[in-house]
CSV table of C-alpha atoms in Angstrom, one decimal:
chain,number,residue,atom,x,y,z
A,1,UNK,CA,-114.0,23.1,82.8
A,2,UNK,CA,-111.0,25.1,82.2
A,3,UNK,CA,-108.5,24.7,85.4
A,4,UNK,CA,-108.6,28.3,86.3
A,5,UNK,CA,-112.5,27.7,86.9
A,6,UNK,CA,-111.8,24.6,88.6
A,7,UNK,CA,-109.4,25.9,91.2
A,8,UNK,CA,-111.4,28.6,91.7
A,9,UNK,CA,-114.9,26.7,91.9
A,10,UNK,CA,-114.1,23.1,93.1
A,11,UNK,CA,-110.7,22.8,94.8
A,12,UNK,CA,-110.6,26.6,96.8
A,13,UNK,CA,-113.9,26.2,98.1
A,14,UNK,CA,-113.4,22.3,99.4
A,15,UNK,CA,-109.9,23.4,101.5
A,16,UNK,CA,-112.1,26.5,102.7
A,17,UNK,CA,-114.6,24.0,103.8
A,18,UNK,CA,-112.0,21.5,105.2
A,19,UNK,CA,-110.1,24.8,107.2
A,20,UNK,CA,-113.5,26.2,109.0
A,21,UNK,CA,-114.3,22.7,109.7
A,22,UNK,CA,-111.3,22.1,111.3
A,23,UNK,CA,-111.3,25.4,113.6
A,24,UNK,CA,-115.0,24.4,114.7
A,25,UNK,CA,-113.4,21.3,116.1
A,26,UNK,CA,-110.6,22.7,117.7
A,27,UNK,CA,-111.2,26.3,118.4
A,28,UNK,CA,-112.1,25.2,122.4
A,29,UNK,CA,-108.4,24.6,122.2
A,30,UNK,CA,-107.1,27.5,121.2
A,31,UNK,CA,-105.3,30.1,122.9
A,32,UNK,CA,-108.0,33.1,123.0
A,33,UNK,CA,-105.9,35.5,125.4
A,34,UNK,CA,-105.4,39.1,124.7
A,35,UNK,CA,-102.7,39.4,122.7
A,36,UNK,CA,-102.0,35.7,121.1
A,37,UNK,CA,-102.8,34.7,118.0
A,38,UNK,CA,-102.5,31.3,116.0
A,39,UNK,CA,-101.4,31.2,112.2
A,40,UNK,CA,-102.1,27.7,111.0
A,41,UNK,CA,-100.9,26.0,107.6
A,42,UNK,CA,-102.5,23.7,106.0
A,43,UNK,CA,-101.1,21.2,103.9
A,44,UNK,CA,-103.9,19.7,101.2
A,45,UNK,CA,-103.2,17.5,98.7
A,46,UNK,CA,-105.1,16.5,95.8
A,47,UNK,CA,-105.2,12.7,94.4
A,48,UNK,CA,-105.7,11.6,90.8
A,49,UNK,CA,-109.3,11.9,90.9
A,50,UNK,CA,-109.3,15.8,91.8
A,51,UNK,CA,-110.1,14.9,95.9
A,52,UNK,CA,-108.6,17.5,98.2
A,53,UNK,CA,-107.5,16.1,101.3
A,54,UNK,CA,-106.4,17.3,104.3
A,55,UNK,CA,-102.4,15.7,104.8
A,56,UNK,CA,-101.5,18.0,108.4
A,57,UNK,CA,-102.4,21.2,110.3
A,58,UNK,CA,-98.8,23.0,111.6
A,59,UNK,CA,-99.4,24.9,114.7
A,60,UNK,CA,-95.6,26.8,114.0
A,61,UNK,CA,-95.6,26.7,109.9
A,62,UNK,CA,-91.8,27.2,108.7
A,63,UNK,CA,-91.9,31.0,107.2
A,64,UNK,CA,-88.5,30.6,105.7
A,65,UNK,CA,-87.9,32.7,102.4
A,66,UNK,CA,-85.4,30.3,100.2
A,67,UNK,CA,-87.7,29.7,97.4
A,68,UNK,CA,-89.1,32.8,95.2
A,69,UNK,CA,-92.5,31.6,95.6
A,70,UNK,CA,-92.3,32.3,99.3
A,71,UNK,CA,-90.2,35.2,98.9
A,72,UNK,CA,-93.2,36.6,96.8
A,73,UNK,CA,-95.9,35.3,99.2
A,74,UNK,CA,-94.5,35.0,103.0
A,75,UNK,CA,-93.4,38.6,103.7
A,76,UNK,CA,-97.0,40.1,102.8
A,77,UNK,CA,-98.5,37.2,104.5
A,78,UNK,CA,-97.2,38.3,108.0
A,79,UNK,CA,-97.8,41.7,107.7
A,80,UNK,CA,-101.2,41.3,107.0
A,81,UNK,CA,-101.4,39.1,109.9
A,82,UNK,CA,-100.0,41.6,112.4
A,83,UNK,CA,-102.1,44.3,110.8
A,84,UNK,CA,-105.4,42.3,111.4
A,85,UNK,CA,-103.7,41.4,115.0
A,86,UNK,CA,-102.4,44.4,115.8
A,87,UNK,CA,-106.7,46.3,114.9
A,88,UNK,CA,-108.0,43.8,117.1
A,89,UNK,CA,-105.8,44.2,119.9
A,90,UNK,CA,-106.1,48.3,119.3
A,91,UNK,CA,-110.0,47.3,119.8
A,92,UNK,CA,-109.0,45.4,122.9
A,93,UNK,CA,-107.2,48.1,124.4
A,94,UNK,CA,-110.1,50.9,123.8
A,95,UNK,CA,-112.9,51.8,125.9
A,96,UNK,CA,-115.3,48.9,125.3
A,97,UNK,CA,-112.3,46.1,126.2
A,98,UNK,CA,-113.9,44.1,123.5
A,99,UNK,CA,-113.6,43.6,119.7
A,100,UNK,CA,-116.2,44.9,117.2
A,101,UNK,CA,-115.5,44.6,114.2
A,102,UNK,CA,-113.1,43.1,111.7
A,103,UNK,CA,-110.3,45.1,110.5
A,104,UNK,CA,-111.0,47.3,107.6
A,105,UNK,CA,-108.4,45.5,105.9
A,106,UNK,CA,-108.0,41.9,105.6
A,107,UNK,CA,-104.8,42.0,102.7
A,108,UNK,CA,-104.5,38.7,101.5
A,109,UNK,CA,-106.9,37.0,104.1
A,110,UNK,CA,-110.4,36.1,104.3
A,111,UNK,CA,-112.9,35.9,106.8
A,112,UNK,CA,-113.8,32.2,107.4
A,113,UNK,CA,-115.8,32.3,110.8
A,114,UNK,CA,-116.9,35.3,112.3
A,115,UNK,CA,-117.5,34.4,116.2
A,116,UNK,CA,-117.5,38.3,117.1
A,117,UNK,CA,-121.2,38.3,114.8
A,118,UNK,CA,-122.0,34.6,116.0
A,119,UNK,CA,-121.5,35.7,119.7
A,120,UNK,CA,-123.8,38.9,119.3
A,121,UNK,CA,-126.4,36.6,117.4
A,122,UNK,CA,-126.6,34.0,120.6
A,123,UNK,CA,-126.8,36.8,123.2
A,124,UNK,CA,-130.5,38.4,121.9
Protein backbone atom coordinates (compact mmCIF):
# COMPACT_ATOMS: atom_id res chain seq x y z
CA UNK A 1 0.00 0.00 0.00
CA UNK A 2 1.22 3.30 -0.97
CA UNK A 3 0.68 5.83 2.12
CA UNK A 4 -1.65 8.11 0.36
CA UNK A 5 -4.02 4.91 0.16
CA UNK A 6 -3.25 4.13 3.61
CA UNK A 7 -4.23 7.39 5.22
CA UNK A 8 -7.04 7.50 3.21
CA UNK A 9 -8.26 3.76 3.76
CA UNK A 10 -6.93 2.65 7.21
CA UNK A 11 -5.92 5.58 9.48
CA UNK A 12 -8.98 8.38 8.34
CA UNK A 13 -11.54 5.92 8.69
CA UNK A 14 -10.30 4.49 12.35
CA UNK A 15 -10.21 8.42 13.95
CA UNK A 16 -13.74 8.71 12.19
CA UNK A 17 -14.74 5.67 13.96
CA UNK A 18 -12.95 6.70 17.29
CA UNK A 19 -14.70 10.50 16.93
CA UNK A 20 -18.57 9.19 16.39
CA UNK A 21 -17.81 6.71 19.03
CA UNK A 22 -16.85 9.17 21.32
CA UNK A 23 -19.95 11.65 20.73
CA UNK A 24 -22.32 8.56 21.24
CA UNK A 25 -20.91 8.35 24.72
CA UNK A 26 -20.96 11.72 25.54
CA UNK A 27 -23.50 13.58 23.42
CA UNK A 28 -26.13 13.32 26.75
CA UNK A 29 -23.55 15.79 27.96
CA UNK A 30 -23.54 18.19 25.70
CA UNK A 31 -24.89 21.48 25.59
CA UNK A 32 -27.97 21.14 22.95
CA UNK A 33 -29.39 24.78 23.53
CA UNK A 34 -30.38 27.04 20.80
CA UNK A 35 -27.68 28.79 19.81
CA UNK A 36 -24.45 26.81 21.38
CA UNK A 37 -22.35 24.78 19.69
CA UNK A 38 -19.18 22.53 20.62
CA UNK A 39 -16.10 22.28 18.33
CA UNK A 40 -13.99 19.39 19.61
CA UNK A 41 -10.21 18.46 18.72
CA UNK A 42 -8.97 15.46 18.74
CA UNK A 43 -5.64 14.55 19.30
CA UNK A 44 -4.70 10.80 17.69
CA UNK A 45 -1.63 9.46 17.65
CA UNK A 46 -0.33 6.62 15.81
CA UNK A 47 2.36 3.99 17.32
CA UNK A 48 4.99 2.03 15.43
CA UNK A 49 2.66 -0.61 14.32
CA UNK A 50 0.24 1.89 12.40
CA UNK A 51 -2.52 1.86 15.66
CA UNK A 52 -4.42 5.09 15.87
CA UNK A 53 -5.17 6.01 19.26
CA UNK A 54 -7.11 8.34 20.83
CA UNK A 55 -4.36 10.68 23.23
CA UNK A 56 -7.35 13.66 24.48
CA UNK A 57 -10.62 15.29 23.48
CA UNK A 58 -10.25 19.43 24.00
CA UNK A 59 -13.55 20.93 24.73
CA UNK A 60 -11.78 24.79 23.92
CA UNK A 61 -9.00 23.57 21.16
CA UNK A 62 -6.30 26.52 20.93
CA UNK A 63 -7.16 28.17 17.31
CA UNK A 64 -3.93 30.21 17.40
CA UNK A 65 -2.49 30.97 13.78
CA UNK A 66 1.59 30.99 14.52
CA UNK A 67 2.39 28.06 12.33
CA UNK A 68 1.56 28.20 8.41
CA UNK A 69 -0.12 24.97 8.69
CA UNK A 70 -2.76 26.53 10.80
CA UNK A 71 -2.64 29.74 9.14
CA UNK A 72 -3.67 27.59 5.94
CA UNK A 73 -6.24 25.43 7.87
CA UNK A 74 -7.77 27.32 11.09
CA UNK A 75 -9.33 30.44 9.37
CA UNK A 76 -11.51 28.22 6.87
CA UNK A 77 -12.12 25.89 9.62
CA UNK A 78 -14.21 28.54 11.66
CA UNK A 79 -15.96 29.90 9.01
CA UNK A 80 -17.30 26.79 7.91
CA UNK A 81 -18.24 26.18 11.42
CA UNK A 82 -20.31 29.33 11.88
CA UNK A 83 -21.73 28.78 8.37
CA UNK A 84 -23.18 25.31 9.31
CA UNK A 85 -24.08 27.09 12.83
CA UNK A 86 -25.30 30.00 11.67
CA UNK A 87 -28.11 27.54 8.77
CA UNK A 88 -29.11 25.66 11.68
CA UNK A 89 -29.90 28.44 13.91
CA UNK A 90 -31.54 30.30 10.65
CA UNK A 91 -33.73 26.86 10.71
CA UNK A 92 -34.28 27.36 14.40
CA UNK A 93 -35.53 30.70 14.07
CA UNK A 94 -38.10 29.94 11.02
CA UNK A 95 -41.58 28.79 11.21
CA UNK A 96 -41.15 25.12 12.12
CA UNK A 97 -38.70 26.12 15.42
CA UNK A 98 -36.90 23.00 14.48
CA UNK A 99 -33.97 21.86 12.21
CA UNK A 100 -34.41 19.98 8.94
CA UNK A 101 -31.89 19.54 7.22
CA UNK A 102 -28.10 19.85 7.08
CA UNK A 103 -26.71 22.85 5.62
CA UNK A 104 -26.22 22.74 1.94
CA UNK A 105 -22.72 23.29 2.55
CA UNK A 106 -20.55 21.51 4.92
CA UNK A 107 -16.87 23.29 3.55
CA UNK A 108 -14.30 21.23 5.05
CA UNK A 109 -16.65 19.14 7.34
CA UNK A 110 -18.33 15.99 7.27
CA UNK A 111 -21.36 14.57 8.48
CA UNK A 112 -20.53 11.99 11.19
CA UNK A 113 -24.01 11.38 12.98
CA UNK A 114 -27.06 12.67 11.76
CA UNK A 115 -29.51 12.75 14.91
CA UNK A 116 -31.96 15.20 12.93
CA UNK A 117 -32.64 11.68 10.45
CA UNK A 118 -32.12 9.27 13.59
CA UNK A 119 -34.83 11.29 15.54
CA UNK A 120 -37.35 11.22 12.54
CA UNK A 121 -36.52 7.30 12.08
CA UNK A 122 -37.49 6.56 16.01
CA UNK A 123 -40.73 8.72 15.85
CA UNK A 124 -42.77 6.39 13.04
Amino acid sequence: DEPSSWVHNSLVPTMKDIMLHCYKASRVHLNRDIGYFDLLGFDFIIDDMLNVWLIEINVNPALHIRTQACRDIIPQMIADVLEIELHLLDQVRGKKRKITSTPPSLGGFEVLQNDIVRRKATRK
